[in-house]
Short mmCIF file of C-alpha atoms in Angstrom, two decimals:
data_model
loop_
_atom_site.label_atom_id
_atom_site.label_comp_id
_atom_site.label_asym_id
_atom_site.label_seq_id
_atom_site.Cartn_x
_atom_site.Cartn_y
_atom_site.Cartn_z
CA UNK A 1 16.87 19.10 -28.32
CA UNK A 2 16.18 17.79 -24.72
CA UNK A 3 14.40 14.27 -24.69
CA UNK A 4 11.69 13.98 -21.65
CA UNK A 5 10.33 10.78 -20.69
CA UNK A 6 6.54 11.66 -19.24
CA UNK A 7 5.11 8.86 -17.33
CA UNK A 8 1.07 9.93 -16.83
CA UNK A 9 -1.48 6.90 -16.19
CA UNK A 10 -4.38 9.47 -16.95
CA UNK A 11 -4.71 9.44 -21.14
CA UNK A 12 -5.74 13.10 -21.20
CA UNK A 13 -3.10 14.51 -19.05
CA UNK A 14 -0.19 12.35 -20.62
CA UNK A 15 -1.90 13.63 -23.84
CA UNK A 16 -2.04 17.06 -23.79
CA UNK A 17 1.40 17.48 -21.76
CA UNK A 18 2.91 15.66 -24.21
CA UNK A 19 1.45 17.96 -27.22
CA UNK A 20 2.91 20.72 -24.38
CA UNK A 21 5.91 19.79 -24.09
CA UNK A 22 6.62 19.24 -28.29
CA UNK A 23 5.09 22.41 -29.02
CA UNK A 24 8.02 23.75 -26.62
CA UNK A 25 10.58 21.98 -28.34
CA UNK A 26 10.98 19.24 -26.70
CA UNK A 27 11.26 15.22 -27.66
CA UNK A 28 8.97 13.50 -25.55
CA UNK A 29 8.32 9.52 -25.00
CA UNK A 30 5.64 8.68 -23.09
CA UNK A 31 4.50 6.24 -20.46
CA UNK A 32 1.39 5.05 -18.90
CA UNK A 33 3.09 3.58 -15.24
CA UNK A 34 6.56 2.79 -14.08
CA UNK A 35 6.62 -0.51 -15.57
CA UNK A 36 6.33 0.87 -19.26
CA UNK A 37 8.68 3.90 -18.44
CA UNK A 38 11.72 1.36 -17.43
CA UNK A 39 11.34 -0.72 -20.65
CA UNK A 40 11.00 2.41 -22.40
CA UNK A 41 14.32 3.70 -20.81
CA UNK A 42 15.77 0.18 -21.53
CA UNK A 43 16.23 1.28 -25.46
CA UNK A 44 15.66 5.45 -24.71
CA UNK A 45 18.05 8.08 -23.45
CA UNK A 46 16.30 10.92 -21.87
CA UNK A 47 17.56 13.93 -20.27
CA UNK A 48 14.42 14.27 -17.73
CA UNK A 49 11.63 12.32 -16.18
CA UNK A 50 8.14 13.61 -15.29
CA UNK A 51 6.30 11.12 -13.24
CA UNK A 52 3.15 11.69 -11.75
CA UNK A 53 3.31 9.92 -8.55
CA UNK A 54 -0.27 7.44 -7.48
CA UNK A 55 0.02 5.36 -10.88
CA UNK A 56 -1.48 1.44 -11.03
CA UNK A 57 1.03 -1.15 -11.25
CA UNK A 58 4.50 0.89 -10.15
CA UNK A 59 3.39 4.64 -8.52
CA UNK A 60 6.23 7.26 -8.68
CA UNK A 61 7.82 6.67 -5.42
CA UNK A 62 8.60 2.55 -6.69
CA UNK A 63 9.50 3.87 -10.19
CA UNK A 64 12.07 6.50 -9.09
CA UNK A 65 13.63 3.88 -6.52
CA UNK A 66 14.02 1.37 -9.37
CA UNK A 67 15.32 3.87 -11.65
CA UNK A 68 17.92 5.48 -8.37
CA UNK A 69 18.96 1.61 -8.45
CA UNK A 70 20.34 1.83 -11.75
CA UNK A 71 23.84 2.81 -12.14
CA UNK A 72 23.47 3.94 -15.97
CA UNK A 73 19.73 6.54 -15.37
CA UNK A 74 20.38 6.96 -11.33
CA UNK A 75 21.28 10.52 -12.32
CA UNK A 76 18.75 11.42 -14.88
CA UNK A 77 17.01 14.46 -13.19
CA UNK A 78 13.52 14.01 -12.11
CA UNK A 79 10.15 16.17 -11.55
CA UNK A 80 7.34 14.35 -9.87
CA UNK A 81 3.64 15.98 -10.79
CA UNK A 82 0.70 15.37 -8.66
CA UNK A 83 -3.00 16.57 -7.92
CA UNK A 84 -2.91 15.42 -4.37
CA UNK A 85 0.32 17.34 -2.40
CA UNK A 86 0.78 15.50 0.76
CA UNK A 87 2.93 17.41 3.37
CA UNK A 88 4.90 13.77 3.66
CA UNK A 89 4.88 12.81 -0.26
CA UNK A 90 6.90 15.93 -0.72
CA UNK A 91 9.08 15.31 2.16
CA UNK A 92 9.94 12.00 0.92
CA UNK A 93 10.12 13.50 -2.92
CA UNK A 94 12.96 15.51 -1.83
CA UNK A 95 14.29 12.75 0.33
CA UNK A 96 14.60 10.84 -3.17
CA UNK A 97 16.77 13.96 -4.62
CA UNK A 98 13.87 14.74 -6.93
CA UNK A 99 14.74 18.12 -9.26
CA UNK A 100 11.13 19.41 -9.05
CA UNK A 101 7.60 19.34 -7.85
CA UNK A 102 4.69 20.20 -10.26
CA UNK A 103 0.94 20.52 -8.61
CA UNK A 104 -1.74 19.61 -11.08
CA UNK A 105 -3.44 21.53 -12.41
CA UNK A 106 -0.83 23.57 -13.55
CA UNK A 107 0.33 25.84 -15.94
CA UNK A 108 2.22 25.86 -18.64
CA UNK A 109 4.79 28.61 -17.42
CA UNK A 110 5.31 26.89 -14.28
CA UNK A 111 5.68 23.38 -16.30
CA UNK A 112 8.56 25.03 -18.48
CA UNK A 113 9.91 26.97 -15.60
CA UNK A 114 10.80 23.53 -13.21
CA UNK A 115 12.17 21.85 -16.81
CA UNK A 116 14.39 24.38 -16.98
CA UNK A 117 15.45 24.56 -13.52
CA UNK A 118 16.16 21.09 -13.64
CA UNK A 119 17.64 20.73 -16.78
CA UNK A 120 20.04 23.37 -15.81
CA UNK A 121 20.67 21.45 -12.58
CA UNK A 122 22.44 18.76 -14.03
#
């Protein structure tokens, strides 16, 4: 069973993906910010990270240079999620080496379809 790390600062979203993503057989830990998701890989093996990207504290774009940084979870594949698309965010997502790009709202087909394709990328 695949172990996601989700890292939502919205309670409801982080919520009810998480309850998504278990109902789909999946092991999820989950994080409010970038700061809690890199103690939380400190003592956690995942096999994916979803971050949502404008967080408080550490946003996505800090968090996944931090985590790029990191010789032992530089390789862990990664999906950013975000409500706001910016022509330039994206640009730079994929200039990080990013797996996947989920718009909020979305569904959960589409949600399960980028896992996979990422999870299969590795």
């Amino acid at each position: 069973m695949d172990q996601i790390l989700l890292v939502e600062d919205v309670d409801e979203i982080r919520e009810n993906t998480h309850e998504l993503l278990e109902l789909n057989d999946f092991k999820v830990i989950s994080a409010e910010n970038g700061i809690s998701a890199l103690k939380k890989l400190e003592s956690n093996k995942v096999d994916l990270i979803i971050s949502d990207i404008v967080m408080p504290e550490m946003d996505g774009f800090e968090f996944i240079d931090k985590l790029r940084l990191n010789e032992n979870m530089k390789d862990i594949p990664f999906i950013f999620m975000s409500a706001s698309v910016q022509e330039n965010e994206k640009r730079d997502a994929i200039n990080k080496g990013i797996n996947g790009f989920i718009q909020k709202p979305f569904t959960e087909e589409t949600l399960l379809e980028t896992i996979n394709k990422a999870l299969e990328s590795n």
